[in-house]
CSV table of C-alpha atoms in Angstrom, one decimal:
chain,number,residue,atom,x,y,z
L,1,MET,CA,134.3,-150.7,-25.0
L,2,LYS,CA,133.1,-148.5,-28.7
L,3,THR,CA,136.4,-148.5,-29.4
L,4,LEU,CA,137.0,-152.8,-29.4
L,5,LEU,CA,132.5,-152.5,-31.1
L,6,ASN,CA,133.6,-150.1,-33.5
L,7,PRO,CA,135.5,-152.5,-35.7
L,8,VAL,CA,133.6,-155.8,-34.9
L,9,LEU,CA,130.9,-153.7,-36.0
L,10,SER,CA,132.6,-152.3,-38.7
L,11,SER,CA,134.0,-156.1,-39.5
L,12,VAL,CA,130.3,-157.6,-39.6
L,13,LEU,CA,128.7,-155.1,-41.9
L,14,SER,CA,131.3,-155.2,-44.2
L,15,SER,CA,130.6,-159.4,-44.7
L,16,VAL,CA,126.9,-158.4,-45.3
L,17,SER,CA,127.4,-156.2,-47.5
L,18,ASN,CA,130.0,-158.0,-49.5
L,19,ARG,CA,127.4,-160.9,-49.1
L,20,LEU,CA,124.2,-159.0,-50.5
L,21,TYR,CA,127.0,-158.1,-53.4
L,22,SER,CA,127.9,-161.2,-54.0
L,23,ASP,CA,124.6,-162.6,-53.8
L,24,TYR,CA,122.5,-160.1,-56.2
L,25,LEU,CA,124.1,-157.3,-57.3
L,26,MET,CA,127.7,-158.0,-58.9
L,27,PRO,CA,127.6,-157.8,-62.4
L,28,SER,CA,127.4,-161.3,-64.7
L,29,ARG,CA,131.7,-162.5,-64.5
L,30,LEU,CA,130.4,-165.2,-67.8
L,31,ALA,CA,133.1,-162.7,-69.4
L,32,GLU,CA,135.8,-163.0,-68.2
L,33,TYR,CA,135.4,-166.5,-67.4
L,34,GLU,CA,135.8,-167.4,-71.4
L,35,ARG,CA,138.6,-165.4,-71.9
L,36,LEU,CA,140.1,-167.6,-70.0
L,37,LEU,CA,139.3,-170.2,-71.5
L,38,GLU,CA,140.5,-168.5,-74.8
L,39,GLN,CA,144.2,-168.2,-73.0
L,40,ALA,CA,144.7,-171.1,-71.6
L,41,ASN,CA,144.4,-172.3,-75.1
L,42,GLN,CA,146.5,-169.9,-77.0
L,43,ALA,CA,149.0,-170.7,-74.0
L,44,GLY,CA,149.2,-174.7,-75.2
L,45,TYR,CA,147.0,-175.7,-72.2
L,46,ARG,CA,145.0,-178.6,-72.8
L,47,GLN,CA,141.9,-178.7,-70.6
L,48,LEU,CA,140.6,-181.4,-69.2
L,49,SER,CA,138.5,-182.7,-67.0
L,50,VAL,CA,139.2,-184.0,-63.9
L,51,ARG,CA,138.6,-187.8,-65.3
L,52,ASP,CA,140.4,-187.6,-68.5
L,53,PHE,CA,143.8,-185.9,-66.4
L,54,HIS,CA,143.7,-188.6,-64.0
L,55,ARG,CA,143.6,-191.5,-66.6
L,56,ALA,CA,146.6,-189.5,-68.8
L,57,VAL,CA,149.2,-189.1,-65.6
L,58,GLN,CA,148.5,-193.0,-65.6
L,59,HIS,CA,150.0,-193.7,-68.8
L,60,ALA,CA,153.8,-194.1,-69.4
L,61,ASP,CA,154.2,-190.4,-70.9
L,62,GLY,CA,152.9,-188.9,-67.3
L,63,GLY,CA,149.9,-186.7,-69.9
L,64,PRO,CA,150.5,-183.3,-70.4
L,65,ALA,CA,153.2,-181.4,-70.0
L,66,LYS,CA,150.5,-178.0,-70.2
L,67,ALA,CA,147.2,-178.8,-68.6
L,68,LEU,CA,144.7,-176.6,-67.3
L,69,VAL,CA,142.2,-179.3,-65.1
L,70,HIS,CA,137.7,-178.2,-64.7
L,71,ARG,CA,136.1,-179.0,-61.8
L,72,HIS,CA,132.8,-177.3,-61.1
L,73,ASP,CA,131.0,-178.1,-58.3
L,74,ILE,CA,127.1,-177.2,-58.7
L,75,ASP,CA,126.3,-177.0,-55.0
L,76,SER,CA,123.8,-174.1,-56.7
L,77,ASP,CA,123.0,-172.0,-60.2
L,78,LEU,CA,121.8,-175.0,-62.8
L,79,ARG,CA,121.5,-171.8,-64.9
L,80,THR,CA,125.1,-170.7,-65.1
L,81,ALA,CA,126.5,-173.9,-65.3
L,82,ARG,CA,124.5,-174.5,-68.3
L,83,LYS,CA,126.4,-170.5,-69.2
L,84,MET,CA,129.8,-172.4,-68.5
L,85,PHE,CA,129.9,-175.5,-69.9
L,86,ALA,CA,128.1,-173.6,-73.8
L,87,LEU,CA,131.5,-171.5,-73.7
L,88,GLU,CA,133.3,-174.4,-73.0
L,89,VAL,CA,131.5,-176.3,-75.5
L,90,ARG,CA,132.3,-173.0,-77.9
L,91,HIS,CA,135.8,-173.5,-77.0
L,92,GLY,CA,136.3,-177.4,-77.4
L,93,VAL,CA,137.4,-176.9,-73.4
L,94,ARG,CA,136.2,-180.5,-71.4
L,95,ALA,CA,135.3,-180.2,-67.3
L,96,SER,CA,134.0,-182.4,-65.2
L,97,TYR,CA,130.6,-181.0,-63.4
L,98,TYR,CA,129.8,-182.4,-59.7
L,99,PHE,CA,126.0,-182.8,-59.5
L,100,ARG,CA,124.9,-182.7,-56.0
L,101,LEU,CA,121.8,-184.3,-54.5
L,102,SER,CA,119.2,-181.2,-54.9
L,103,THR,CA,120.8,-180.5,-58.3
L,104,LEU,CA,120.8,-183.5,-60.3
L,105,ASP,CA,119.8,-183.0,-63.8
L,106,PHE,CA,120.0,-186.1,-65.7
L,107,GLY,CA,119.3,-184.2,-69.1
L,108,PHE,CA,122.4,-181.6,-68.1
L,109,MET,CA,124.5,-184.3,-67.5
L,110,ARG,CA,123.7,-187.0,-70.2
L,111,GLU,CA,124.7,-183.2,-72.3
L,112,ILE,CA,128.1,-183.4,-70.6
L,113,GLU,CA,129.4,-186.6,-71.1
L,114,ALA,CA,127.6,-186.0,-74.9
L,115,ALA,CA,130.6,-183.5,-75.1
L,116,GLY,CA,133.2,-184.7,-73.7
L,117,SER,CA,133.1,-183.5,-70.6
L,118,GLU,CA,132.9,-185.4,-66.6
L,119,ALA,CA,129.3,-185.7,-65.6
L,120,SER,CA,129.3,-186.7,-62.0
L,121,TYR,CA,128.1,-186.6,-57.9
L,122,HIS,CA,129.3,-184.2,-55.2
L,123,TYR,CA,128.7,-186.0,-52.9
L,124,GLU,CA,127.9,-184.8,-49.2
L,125,GLU,CA,126.6,-187.4,-47.2
L,126,VAL,CA,128.5,-187.3,-43.9
L,127,ALA,CA,127.1,-183.9,-43.2
L,128,THR,CA,122.9,-185.1,-44.0
L,129,PHE,CA,123.6,-187.8,-41.4
L,130,ALA,CA,125.1,-185.4,-39.2
L,131,LYS,CA,122.8,-183.1,-39.4
L,132,HIS,CA,119.5,-185.7,-40.0
L,133,HIS,CA,120.4,-187.0,-36.6
L,134,ARG,CA,121.8,-184.1,-34.9
L,135,LEU,CA,125.0,-185.7,-34.3
L,136,ARG,CA,127.4,-182.9,-33.1
L,137,ARG,CA,130.9,-184.3,-32.3
L,138,GLY,CA,132.8,-186.0,-34.7
L,139,CYS,CA,133.3,-188.9,-33.0
L,140,GLU,CA,130.0,-190.0,-32.5
L,141,VAL,CA,129.7,-189.2,-36.9
L,142,ARG,CA,132.8,-191.1,-37.3
L,143,GLU,CA,130.9,-194.2,-35.5
L,144,ARG,CA,128.3,-193.9,-37.9
L,145,PHE,CA,130.8,-194.2,-40.9
L,146,PRO,CA,129.3,-198.1,-42.2
L,147,GLU,CA,125.7,-196.6,-42.1
L,148,ILE,CA,126.6,-193.2,-43.6
L,149,ARG,CA,128.8,-195.3,-46.9
L,150,ALA,CA,126.2,-197.6,-47.6
L,151,GLN,CA,123.7,-194.6,-48.2
L,152,PHE,CA,126.9,-193.5,-50.4
L,153,GLU,CA,126.7,-196.4,-51.8
L,154,ARG,CA,122.6,-196.5,-52.5
L,155,ASN,CA,122.5,-192.5,-53.8
L,156,PHE,CA,125.6,-193.5,-56.0
L,157,THR,CA,124.5,-196.5,-58.1
L,158,ARG,CA,120.7,-194.8,-58.4
L,159,ILE,CA,122.3,-191.9,-60.1
L,160,SER,CA,124.9,-193.7,-62.4
L,161,ASP,CA,121.6,-196.3,-63.0
L,162,ALA,CA,119.5,-193.3,-63.9
L,163,LEU,CA,122.1,-191.0,-65.4
L,164,GLY,CA,122.7,-194.9,-68.1
L,165,MET,CA,126.8,-194.9,-67.6
L,166,PRO,CA,129.6,-195.2,-65.3
L,167,MET,CA,130.9,-193.0,-62.7
L,168,ALA,CA,134.5,-193.4,-62.4
L,169,THR,CA,135.5,-190.3,-60.4
L,170,VAL,CA,133.7,-188.0,-57.2
L,171,ALA,CA,133.7,-184.9,-55.5
L,172,SER,CA,133.4,-184.5,-52.0
L,173,HIS,CA,131.5,-180.9,-51.3
L,174,GLY,CA,132.7,-178.9,-48.3
L,175,ASP,CA,129.4,-178.1,-46.1
L,176,PHE,CA,129.0,-176.5,-42.4
L,177,ALA,CA,128.0,-179.3,-40.5
L,178,ASN,CA,131.8,-180.8,-41.4
L,179,ARG,CA,133.6,-177.9,-40.8
L,180,ARG,CA,131.9,-177.6,-37.3
L,181,LEU,CA,132.4,-181.4,-36.5
L,182,LYS,CA,136.2,-181.3,-38.3
L,183,VAL,CA,134.5,-184.4,-40.2
L,184,ILE,CA,135.6,-184.0,-43.9
L,185,ASN,CA,132.9,-185.9,-46.5
L,186,HIS,CA,136.0,-187.3,-48.0
L,187,GLU,CA,137.0,-189.7,-45.3
L,188,LEU,CA,133.8,-192.1,-46.6
L,189,LEU,CA,135.3,-192.7,-49.4
L,190,ARG,CA,138.8,-194.3,-47.6
L,191,ASP,CA,137.3,-197.3,-48.5
L,192,PRO,CA,139.0,-199.7,-51.2
L,193,GLU,CA,136.5,-201.8,-51.0
L,194,LEU,CA,133.6,-199.0,-51.4
L,195,ARG,CA,135.2,-197.3,-54.2
L,196,ARG,CA,135.6,-201.1,-56.2
L,197,ARG,CA,132.2,-202.4,-55.9
L,198,CYS,CA,131.2,-198.7,-57.4
L,199,GLY,CA,133.8,-198.4,-60.0
L,200,ILE,CA,135.6,-194.8,-58.4
L,201,GLU,CA,138.6,-194.3,-60.3
L,202,CYS,CA,139.2,-191.8,-58.0
L,203,GLU,CA,138.5,-188.8,-56.0
L,204,SER,CA,138.8,-184.7,-56.8
L,205,TYR,CA,140.7,-184.9,-53.2
L,206,ASP,CA,143.0,-187.9,-53.4
L,207,SER,CA,146.2,-187.2,-53.0
L,208,GLU,CA,147.4,-188.9,-55.8
L,209,LEU,CA,146.0,-186.9,-57.9
L,210,LEU,CA,146.5,-183.1,-56.2
L,211,ARG,CA,150.6,-184.1,-56.1
L,212,HIS,CA,150.3,-183.6,-60.2
L,213,PHE,CA,149.3,-180.3,-60.2
L,214,GLY,CA,151.7,-176.8,-60.1
L,215,MET,CA,148.7,-175.0,-58.5
L,216,TYR,CA,145.4,-175.6,-57.7
L,217,ILE,CA,143.2,-172.5,-57.7
L,218,SER,CA,139.5,-172.1,-55.9
L,219,ASP,CA,136.9,-168.9,-56.6
L,220,ARG,CA,135.7,-167.1,-54.2
L,221,PRO,CA,133.0,-164.4,-53.4
L,222,TYR,CA,133.2,-161.4,-53.7
L,223,PRO,CA,135.5,-159.1,-53.7
L,224,VAL,CA,138.1,-161.9,-53.6
L,225,PHE,CA,137.0,-164.4,-56.5
L,226,TYR,CA,140.4,-166.4,-56.3
L,227,HIS,CA,142.7,-168.3,-53.9
L,228,PRO,CA,145.1,-168.2,-53.4
L,229,ILE,CA,146.3,-166.9,-56.9
L,230,SER,CA,143.8,-165.6,-60.3
L,231,PRO,CA,144.2,-168.0,-62.9
L,232,PHE,CA,145.8,-165.1,-65.5
L,233,GLN,CA,148.5,-164.9,-63.0
L,234,ALA,CA,149.4,-168.7,-62.7
L,235,LEU,CA,148.8,-169.7,-66.4
L,236,GLY,CA,152.5,-169.7,-67.5
L,237,GLN,CA,153.7,-170.4,-64.8
L,238,HIS,CA,152.6,-173.5,-63.9
L,239,ALA,CA,152.2,-176.5,-66.6
L,240,ARG,CA,149.4,-177.7,-63.8
L,241,ILE,CA,146.7,-176.5,-63.0
L,242,CYS,CA,143.5,-177.3,-61.1
L,243,PHE,CA,141.2,-174.9,-60.6
L,244,LEU,CA,137.4,-175.9,-58.9
L,245,THR,CA,134.7,-173.9,-59.4
L,246,HIS,CA,131.3,-172.8,-58.3
L,247,PRO,CA,128.8,-171.5,-61.3
L,248,VAL,CA,126.7,-169.0,-58.3
L,249,GLN,CA,130.4,-167.5,-57.9
L,250,TRP,CA,130.7,-166.1,-61.6
L,251,GLU,CA,126.9,-165.2,-62.4
L,252,THR,CA,123.8,-163.4,-60.1
L,253,ASN,CA,120.9,-166.1,-59.5
L,254,TRP,CA,118.7,-164.1,-57.0
L,255,VAL,CA,116.0,-167.4,-56.8
L,256,GLU,CA,118.9,-169.8,-55.9
L,257,SER,CA,121.1,-167.2,-54.3
L,258,THR,CA,117.2,-167.0,-51.8
L,259,ARG,CA,117.4,-170.2,-51.8
L,260,CYS,CA,120.3,-171.6,-50.9
L,261,ASN,CA,120.7,-169.0,-48.1
L,262,MET,CA,117.2,-170.3,-46.6
L,263,VAL,CA,117.6,-173.7,-46.6
L,264,ARG,CA,121.2,-172.4,-44.7
L,265,LEU,CA,119.6,-170.9,-42.0
L,266,ALA,CA,117.0,-173.6,-41.6
L,267,GLU,CA,119.6,-176.4,-41.3
L,268,GLU,CA,121.4,-174.2,-39.2
L,269,LEU,CA,118.0,-174.1,-36.3
L,270,VAL,CA,117.2,-177.6,-36.2
L,271,TRP,CA,120.8,-178.9,-35.7
L,272,HIS,CA,120.8,-176.4,-33.0
L,273,THR,CA,117.8,-177.6,-31.7
């Protein structure tokens, strides 16, 4: 028994230690992010938002030969998101920022749009509905898709009206509930009429968009940082790269990390009671 428990205990302790370091002790990585922007510019990559890239590849010329598309999912930590935006403005980089209902900041979103970047919706109605109604099976959730789509459309329209401009692309948020139910939020937009009514040109996980990238990279918490490879390694090896980032992975924010951890714990407890 001791032989079995030690590896398990060691793995748990290592995971907890890494999470504590990532959330509360990790030095800022924003200098590393700025270095990436500089190196991509030097290597001749056009650094674009999802919206601009999607529209560019629809043209007869097929869009830019070399592109680094920046997608920021603002799950939390608006403070670090603003710092990343300031770096992009400094280096003439455009990016997409997707905001959850819990991170909406219309003033910041208008600043992003004024700079030529994109501000839009990081939607999660499937997970929110499932947790609220304590649905624990994927089939139960899919049966309620008409209600969930109506809720998405109300939220989308409210955000667009408050922002004062249309939103052309959106991005699905991944939640622990989606993973448990095996139902992704993206399934909600497999409805052409819903897209037409909302004016949505593209979802960030659409296969029609993703097929134009030679490499799709996402940031990861410490100690991994990137998956499947570093964007620095990808530069020069791949002509078109999509880079998904989350501000919380680039700089610690004690208040936000604690709030998010407590919200996650509360949602887990409520969902299972």
